[in-house]
């Protein structure tokens, strides 16, 4: 699920924030997520909240293509929803499937790799999963007023 352009249209001037808008990838500090592209180009990765598709926009031009609606950083107690096509089955047991909601229960650093990770408890299955803290390719953050 990487490398495809988001299918959401960029908002026009004066557009109202839409739940289907493409969310800018955000690092833990709430800054747009970027990575090195080909050559010296840096890109911002954009994940469409409706489809889960990921695209990349040159860092120098992202403000021409998208409008930043809000910074996103997770906290314990936040509710995530798995994006279309994202599920997890371990040992024959389904932890979550597309559209499932889960609550972030803690953050930790993986000792072997130093990777930032989080534990999520899934509401439907009641099971827990360990996820990367770089979560925007797989989940979307539900607004606190919409979380169930």
N, CA, C and O of each residue as an XYZ file, in Angstrom:
592
protein
N       0.800     -1.189      0.000
C       0.000      0.000      0.000
C       0.851      1.265      0.000
O       0.480      2.231      0.667
N       1.936      1.304     -0.690
C       2.742      2.512     -0.736
C       2.926      2.989     -2.149
O       2.726      2.239     -3.105
N       3.318      4.266     -2.280
C       3.693      4.814     -3.555
C       2.555      5.259     -4.449
O       2.812      5.866     -5.488
N       1.318      4.988     -4.098
C       0.211      5.402     -4.944
C      -0.208      6.812     -4.553
O      -0.107      7.187     -3.385
N      -0.670      7.584     -5.505
C      -1.135      8.937     -5.219
C      -2.459      8.875     -4.485
O      -3.292      8.023     -4.794
N      -2.675      9.758     -3.520
C      -3.957      9.776     -2.826
C      -5.072     10.098     -3.814
O      -4.861     10.844     -4.770
N      -6.265      9.533     -3.586
C      -7.349      9.795     -4.510
C      -8.255     10.920     -4.039
O      -9.249     11.222     -4.699
N      -7.941     11.540     -2.927
C      -8.722     12.679     -2.466
C      -8.259     13.924     -3.197
O      -7.063     14.124     -3.414
N      -9.215     14.759     -3.576
C      -8.876     16.006     -4.249
C      -8.326     16.982     -3.230
O      -8.850     17.056     -2.119
N      -7.280     17.741     -3.569
C      -6.811     18.761     -2.636
C      -7.892     19.818     -2.461
O      -8.607     20.138     -3.411
N      -8.018     20.362     -1.255
C      -9.071     21.344     -1.020
C      -8.786     22.640     -1.753
O      -7.633     23.050     -1.883
N      -9.838     23.281     -2.228
C      -9.695     24.569     -2.877
C      -9.730     25.686     -1.851
O      -9.936     25.433     -0.664
N      -9.534     26.915     -2.295
C      -9.574     28.045     -1.367
C     -10.912     28.099     -0.649
O     -11.966     27.963     -1.270
N     -10.864     28.296      0.650
C     -12.081     28.413      1.443
C     -12.794     27.104      1.685
O     -13.913     27.109      2.198
N     -12.180     25.964      1.331
C     -12.838     24.670      1.521
C     -13.006     24.384      3.007
O     -12.194     24.801      3.832
N     -14.066     23.671      3.327
C     -14.323     23.273      4.707
C     -13.605     21.961      4.956
O     -13.564     21.097      4.080
N     -13.035     21.804      6.149
C     -12.355     20.551      6.489
C     -13.314     19.391      6.275
O     -14.467     19.463      6.701
N     -12.869     18.338      5.632
C     -13.702     17.210      5.243
C     -13.136     15.950      5.889
O     -11.916     15.789      5.920
N     -13.971     15.053      6.407
C     -13.432     13.836      7.024
C     -12.699     12.951      6.023
O     -11.959     12.056      6.431
N     -12.883     13.175      4.735
C     -12.201     12.370      3.730
C     -10.890     12.998      3.285
O     -10.228     12.481      2.386
N     -10.507     14.115      3.910
C      -9.313     14.803      3.454
C      -8.078     13.927      3.608
O      -8.040     13.028      4.448
N      -7.079     14.200      2.792
C      -5.806     13.505      2.922
C      -5.090     14.071      4.131
O      -4.936     15.287      4.245
N      -4.649     13.209      5.036
C      -3.962     13.659      6.233
C      -2.472     13.721      5.954
O      -1.904     12.814      5.345
N      -1.853     14.782      6.397
C      -0.404     14.849      6.264
C       0.207     13.916      7.285
O      -0.207     13.893      8.444
N       1.191     13.148      6.855
C       1.921     12.294      7.779
C       2.540     13.163      8.850
O       3.022     14.257      8.556
N       2.535     12.701     10.082
C       3.118     13.499     11.157
C       4.014     12.640     12.018
O       3.675     11.503     12.346
N       5.132     13.175     12.375
C       6.045     12.502     13.290
C       5.527     12.732     14.699
O       4.567     13.478     14.890
N       6.144     12.107     15.681
C       5.664     12.211     17.058
C       5.563     13.660     17.518
O       4.688     13.986     18.320
N       6.438     14.535     17.030
C       6.410     15.928     17.434
C       5.344     16.743     16.734
O       5.205     17.931     17.022
N       4.591     16.153     15.829
C       3.525     16.859     15.148
C       3.979     17.579     13.887
O       3.193     18.327     13.306
N       5.215     17.385     13.441
C       5.691     18.008     12.213
C       5.354     17.108     11.037
O       5.247     15.894     11.206
N       5.181     17.690      9.824
C       4.912     16.834      8.667
C       6.022     15.796      8.499
O       7.202     16.105      8.662
N       5.634     14.574      8.173
C       6.586     13.490      7.993
C       7.273     13.644      6.642
O       6.602     13.875      5.636
N       8.570     13.524      6.600
C       9.285     13.636      5.343
C      10.342     12.557      5.270
O      10.768     12.015      6.290
N      10.758     12.251      4.064
C      11.824     11.275      3.839
C      12.595     11.716      2.605
O      12.109     12.513      1.802
N      13.777     11.197      2.471
C      14.580     11.529      1.294
C      13.965     10.862      0.079
O      13.580      9.694      0.137
N      13.870     11.585     -1.007
C      13.378     11.031     -2.259
C      14.561     10.700     -3.141
O      15.664     10.494     -2.634
N      14.363     10.644     -4.447
C      15.466     10.373     -5.348
C      16.357     11.609     -5.414
O      15.861     12.735     -5.442
N      17.638     11.404     -5.438
C      18.576     12.519     -5.466
C      18.525     13.282     -4.160
O      18.514     12.680     -3.086
N      18.494     14.610     -4.243
C      18.459     15.443     -3.044
C      17.056     15.880     -2.670
O      16.878     16.652     -1.728
N      16.048     15.393     -3.403
C      14.671     15.796     -3.136
C      14.166     15.175     -1.843
O      14.414     14.000     -1.570
N      13.460     15.965     -1.052
C      12.789     15.464      0.131
C      11.295     15.517     -0.165
O      10.822     16.405     -0.875
N      10.557     14.557      0.390
C       9.129     14.498      0.116
C       8.336     14.378      1.409
O       8.835     13.885      2.421
N       7.094     14.836      1.353
C       6.133     14.650      2.432
C       5.249     13.490      2.021
O       4.723     13.472      0.908
N       5.079     12.510      2.919
C       4.164     11.409      2.629
C       2.777     11.801      3.099
O       2.613     12.345      4.191
N       1.776     11.524      2.269
C       0.394     11.891      2.545
C      -0.440     10.619      2.519
O      -0.355      9.839      1.571
N      -1.251     10.406      3.560
C      -2.116      9.238      3.644
C      -3.558      9.707      3.559
O      -3.979     10.572      4.327
N      -4.315      9.145      2.633
C      -5.732      9.466      2.507
C      -6.495      8.712      3.595
O      -6.440      7.484      3.659
N      -7.207      9.449      4.452
C      -7.921      8.836      5.570
C      -9.030      7.905      5.104
O      -9.359      6.948      5.804
N      -9.617      8.163      3.934
C     -10.728      7.336      3.459
C     -10.256      6.021      2.871
O     -10.858      4.979      3.128
N      -9.172      6.051      2.075
C      -8.742      4.851      1.358
C      -7.505      4.191      1.939
O      -7.257      3.011      1.692
N      -6.726      4.942      2.711
C      -5.480      4.411      3.228
C      -4.338      4.479      2.234
O      -3.222      4.065      2.549
N      -4.594      4.993      1.039
C      -3.545      5.068      0.017
C      -2.534      6.150      0.388
O      -2.893      7.200      0.920
N      -1.257      5.869      0.096
C      -0.169      6.779      0.444
C       0.447      7.330     -0.824
O       0.678      6.594     -1.783
N       0.707      8.604     -0.829
C       1.390      9.254     -1.936
C       2.484     10.146     -1.391
O       2.557     10.381     -0.185
N       3.327     10.638     -2.262
C       4.417     11.510     -1.847
C       4.376     12.791     -2.670
O       4.136     12.767     -3.877
N       4.613     13.897     -1.998
C       4.626     15.210     -2.617
C       5.970     15.847     -2.277
O       6.418     15.732     -1.136
N       6.635     16.521     -3.236
C       7.899     17.188     -2.901
C       7.720     18.127     -1.707
O       6.748     18.879     -1.642
N       8.656     18.079     -0.773
C       8.588     18.910      0.420
C       8.437     20.383      0.053
O       7.719     21.123      0.725
N       9.106     20.802     -1.001
C       9.063     22.210     -1.400
C       7.698     22.631     -1.942
O       7.421     23.826     -2.038
N       6.837     21.666     -2.300
C       5.566     22.009     -2.939
C       4.328     21.516     -2.187
O       3.217     21.682     -2.690
N       4.476     20.917     -1.004
C       3.311     20.324     -0.363
C       2.244     21.353     -0.019
O       1.056     21.031     -0.025
N       2.648     22.593      0.282
C       1.660     23.607      0.654
C       0.834     24.064     -0.547
O      -0.231     24.657     -0.374
N       1.314     23.793     -1.762
C       0.541     24.110     -2.962
C      -0.498     23.025     -3.244
O      -1.517     23.293     -3.879
N      -0.243     21.801     -2.773
C      -1.124     20.681     -3.065
C      -2.127     20.397     -1.952
O      -3.221     19.898     -2.216
N      -1.761     20.714     -0.700
C      -2.608     20.377      0.434
C      -2.656     21.521      1.425
O      -1.815     22.419      1.416
N      -3.664     21.463      2.279
C      -3.828     22.430      3.353
C      -3.719     21.661      4.664
O      -4.417     20.667      4.863
N      -2.853     22.113      5.549
C      -2.699     21.470      6.849
C      -3.897     21.839      7.715
O      -4.116     23.014      8.012
N      -4.664     20.844      8.115
C      -5.864     21.076      8.904
C      -5.527     21.069     10.388
O      -6.039     21.892     11.147
N      -4.671     20.145     10.803
C      -4.248     20.088     12.206
C      -3.017     19.215     12.313
O      -2.801     18.318     11.498
N      -2.214     19.487     13.323
C      -1.095     18.603     13.644
C      -1.663     17.421     14.409
O      -2.633     17.565     15.155
N      -1.067     16.265     14.227
C      -1.546     15.090     14.929
C      -0.407     14.444     15.689
O       0.629     14.115     15.111
N      -0.596     14.266     16.961
C       0.335     13.484     17.759
C      -0.515     12.680     18.743
O      -1.475     13.194     19.318
N      -0.155     11.445     18.921
C      -0.950     10.538     19.748
C      -0.637     10.699     21.221
O       0.473     11.061     21.611
N      -1.652     10.417     22.030
C      -1.517     10.365     23.476
C      -2.209      9.102     23.955
O      -3.088      8.568     23.279
N      -1.812      8.635     25.118
C      -2.498      7.496     25.729
C      -3.973      7.870     25.867
O      -4.306      8.960     26.332
N      -4.853      6.954     25.458
C      -6.291      7.175     25.509
C      -6.889      7.580     24.171
O      -8.108      7.536     24.007
N      -6.042      7.980     23.195
C      -6.548      8.325     21.865
C      -7.084      7.073     21.175
O      -6.621      5.960     21.425
N      -8.077      7.279     20.297
C      -8.691      6.176     19.566
C      -8.230      6.224     18.107
O      -8.343      7.249     17.436
N      -7.706      5.085     17.635
C      -7.281      4.922     16.242
C      -8.288      4.050     15.521
O      -8.980      3.238     16.135
N      -8.362      4.228     14.206
C      -9.189      3.361     13.367
C      -8.287      2.798     12.275
O      -7.556      3.546     11.624
N      -8.334      1.475     12.072
C      -7.507      0.871     11.034
C      -8.053      1.265      9.660
O      -9.264      1.283      9.439
N      -7.132      1.581      8.743
C      -7.495      2.049      7.411
C      -7.932      0.890      6.514
O      -7.683     -0.270      6.843
N      -8.576      1.186      5.396
C      -8.972      0.129      4.457
C      -7.773     -0.739      4.065
O      -6.691     -0.229      3.776
N      -7.984     -2.048      4.061
C      -6.931     -2.984      3.682
C      -5.956     -3.319      4.795
O      -5.020     -4.089      4.577
N      -6.149     -2.758      5.989
C      -5.225     -2.982      7.101
C      -5.891     -3.887      8.138
O      -6.927     -3.543      8.707
N      -5.285     -5.034      8.368
C      -5.773     -5.954      9.388
C      -4.584     -6.658     10.006
O      -3.466     -6.563      9.499
N      -4.821     -7.365     11.102
C      -3.754     -8.123     11.748
C      -4.325     -9.404     12.330
O      -5.250     -9.384     13.143
N      -3.747    -10.527     11.890
C      -4.082    -11.849     12.421
C      -2.783    -12.458     12.913
O      -1.811    -12.541     12.161
N      -2.756    -12.885     14.170
C      -1.576    -13.530     14.743
C      -1.974    -14.869     15.333
O      -2.899    -14.951     16.141
N      -1.274    -15.917     14.928
C      -1.565    -17.251     15.452
C      -3.000    -17.673     15.214
O      -3.582    -18.374     16.041
N      -3.579    -17.259     14.097
C      -4.951    -17.630     13.768
C      -6.006    -16.762     14.433
O      -7.194    -16.931     14.159
N      -5.608    -15.840     15.296
C      -6.567    -14.976     15.982
C      -6.557    -13.584     15.354
O      -5.500    -12.973     15.196
N      -7.743    -13.089     14.997
C      -7.852    -11.757     14.418
C      -7.780    -10.708     15.528
O      -8.601    -10.702     16.445
N      -6.788     -9.825     15.430
C      -6.672     -8.733     16.395
C      -7.511     -7.547     15.953
O      -8.253     -6.977     16.753
N      -7.399     -7.164     14.662
C      -8.236     -6.109     14.114
C      -8.374     -6.281     12.617
O      -7.572     -6.955     11.972
N      -9.423     -5.648     12.071
C      -9.675     -5.657     10.628
C      -9.969     -4.218     10.206
O     -10.119     -3.346     11.062
N     -10.053     -3.957      8.897
C     -10.300     -2.587      8.434
C     -11.522     -1.971      9.116
O     -12.582     -2.592      9.203
N     -11.354     -0.746      9.596
C     -12.446     -0.026     10.246
C     -12.541     -0.238     11.740
O     -13.277      0.484     12.413
N     -11.812     -1.213     12.286
C     -11.842     -1.437     13.731
C     -11.216     -0.254     14.461
O     -10.350      0.440     13.928
N     -11.676     -0.041     15.696
C     -11.159      1.034     16.523
C     -10.414      0.449     17.710
O     -10.805     -0.571     18.277
N      -9.323      1.128     18.072
C      -8.512      0.690     19.203
C      -8.028      1.880     19.996
O      -7.885      2.978     19.460
N      -7.774      1.662     21.283
C      -7.330      2.706     22.194
C      -5.830      2.549     22.448
O      -5.355      1.458     22.761
N      -5.094      3.652     22.311
C      -3.659      3.650     22.602
C      -3.502      3.518     24.117
O      -3.987      4.358     24.874
N      -2.814      2.443     24.555
C      -2.687      2.203     25.992
C      -1.324      2.576     26.561
O      -1.224      2.879     27.750
N      -0.267      2.563     25.742
C       1.044      3.001     26.219
C       2.003      3.166     25.049
O       1.765      2.659     23.953
N       3.093      3.888     25.304
C       4.180      4.066     24.352
C       5.442      3.494     24.976
O       5.611      3.540     26.194
N       6.322      2.960     24.153
C       7.585      2.420     24.657
C       8.622      2.399     23.544
O       8.289      2.563     22.370
N       9.868      2.199     23.917
C      10.953      2.088     22.957
C      11.412      0.631     22.918
O      11.753      0.054     23.950
N      11.418      0.041     21.715
C      11.885     -1.330     21.505
C      13.366     -1.390     21.890
O      14.179     -0.645     21.342
N      13.714     -2.261     22.817
C      15.090     -2.327     23.311
C      16.094     -2.719     22.232
O      17.163     -2.117     22.139
N      15.767     -3.718     21.416
C      16.713     -4.192     20.392
C      16.978     -3.160     19.312
O      18.124     -2.975     18.901
N      15.918     -2.476     18.840
C      16.046     -1.590     17.683
C      16.029     -0.108     18.035
O      16.461      0.721     17.234
N      15.541      0.231     19.207
C      15.400      1.628     19.593
C      14.173      2.294     18.973
O      13.968      3.497     19.131
N      13.349      1.498     18.257
C      12.164      2.040     17.586
C      11.096      2.443     18.602
O      10.845      1.739     19.580
N      10.470      3.607     18.341
C       9.334      4.046     19.146
C       8.119      3.202     18.762
O       7.814      3.056     17.578
N       7.423      2.643     19.765
C       6.282      1.774     19.508
C       5.158      2.129     20.468
O       5.338      2.911     21.402
N       3.989      1.536     20.217
C       2.839      1.746     21.094
C       2.033      0.467     21.190
O       2.084     -0.390     20.308
N       1.296      0.358     22.265
C       0.380     -0.756     22.435
C      -1.038     -0.223     22.239
O      -1.397      0.826     22.773
N      -1.845     -0.963     21.462
C      -3.226     -0.576     21.180
C      -4.130     -1.718     21.617
O      -3.863     -2.876     21.299
N      -5.197     -1.404     22.341
C      -6.208     -2.389     22.718
C      -7.401     -2.182     21.798
O      -7.986     -1.100     21.749
N      -7.756     -3.244     21.064
C      -8.806     -3.177     20.040
C     -10.166     -3.435     20.665
O     -10.356     -4.427     21.369
N     -11.111     -2.540     20.408
C     -12.412     -2.580     21.076
C     -13.242     -3.796     20.681
O     -13.874     -4.404     21.545
N     -13.260     -4.166     19.404
C     -14.100     -5.291     18.960
C     -13.562     -6.617     19.469
O     -14.313     -7.425     20.016
N     -12.266     -6.847     19.293
C     -11.694     -8.154     19.651
C     -11.233     -8.227     21.104
O     -11.098     -9.317     21.659
N     -10.992     -7.070     21.721
C     -10.470     -7.052     23.090
C      -8.998     -7.419     23.163
O      -8.445     -7.512     24.259
N      -8.355     -7.628     22.031
C      -6.949     -8.025     21.993
C      -6.044     -6.801     21.912
O      -6.481     -5.704     21.562
N      -4.761     -7.017     22.249
C      -3.761     -5.951     22.208
C      -2.778     -6.226     21.092
O      -2.435     -7.375     20.813
N      -2.325     -5.143     20.449
C      -1.276     -5.272     19.435
C      -0.196     -4.244     19.717
O      -0.449     -3.192     20.305
N       1.010     -4.570     19.287
C       2.138     -3.657     19.398
C       2.369     -3.069     18.020
O       2.566     -3.808     17.056
N       2.349     -1.751     17.916
C       2.393     -1.057     16.638
C       3.521     -0.038     16.611
O       3.980      0.430     17.653
N       3.956      0.296     15.408
C       4.955      1.343     15.232
C       4.340      2.685     15.619
O       3.168      2.939     15.339
N       5.129      3.540     16.259
C       4.657      4.878     16.584
C       4.558      5.740     15.323
O       4.002      6.838     15.368
N       5.095      5.252     14.193
C       4.902      5.913     12.893
C       3.645      5.297     12.290
O       3.730      4.454     11.397
N       2.502      5.707     12.767
C       1.227      5.022     12.621
C       0.386      5.441     11.433
O      -0.570      4.737     11.107
N       0.681      6.536     10.771
C      -0.270      7.110      9.816
C      -0.465      6.323      8.526
O      -1.406      6.604      7.784
N       0.375      5.369      8.240
C       0.154      4.533      7.045
C      -0.888      3.454      7.295
O      -1.425      2.883      6.346
N      -1.180      3.170      8.548
C      -2.051      2.051      8.883
C      -3.322      2.450      9.614
O      -4.314      1.722      9.582
N      -3.297      3.612     10.276
C      -4.421      4.027     11.124
C      -4.710      5.502     10.934
O      -3.874      6.265     10.451
N      -5.921      5.885     11.328
C      -6.214      7.312     11.422
C      -6.663      7.605     12.843
O      -7.260      6.763     13.514
N      -6.366      8.802     13.280
C      -6.738      9.265     14.605
C      -8.166      9.782     14.541
O      -8.468     10.688     13.764
N      -9.037      9.213     15.348
C     -10.420      9.685     15.371
C     -10.508     10.911     16.270
O      -9.886     10.958     17.331
N     -11.280     11.898     15.840
C     -11.487     13.064     16.708
C     -12.116     12.593     18.006
O     -12.920     11.661     18.018
N     -11.748     13.237     19.084
C     -12.264     12.808     20.390
C     -13.787     12.825     20.434
O     -14.385     11.999     21.124
N     -14.422     13.734     19.726
C     -15.891     13.815     19.740
C     -16.540     12.683     18.940
O     -17.702     12.352     19.174
N     -15.782     12.071     17.972
C     -16.348     10.994     17.141
C     -15.975      9.618     17.651
O     -16.612      8.637     17.268
N     -14.969      9.509     18.500
C     -14.503      8.191     18.954
C     -15.617      7.491     19.719
O     -16.337      8.109     20.504
N     -15.747      6.182     19.474
C     -16.813      5.445     20.168
C     -16.302      4.763     21.403
O     -17.067      4.101     22.104
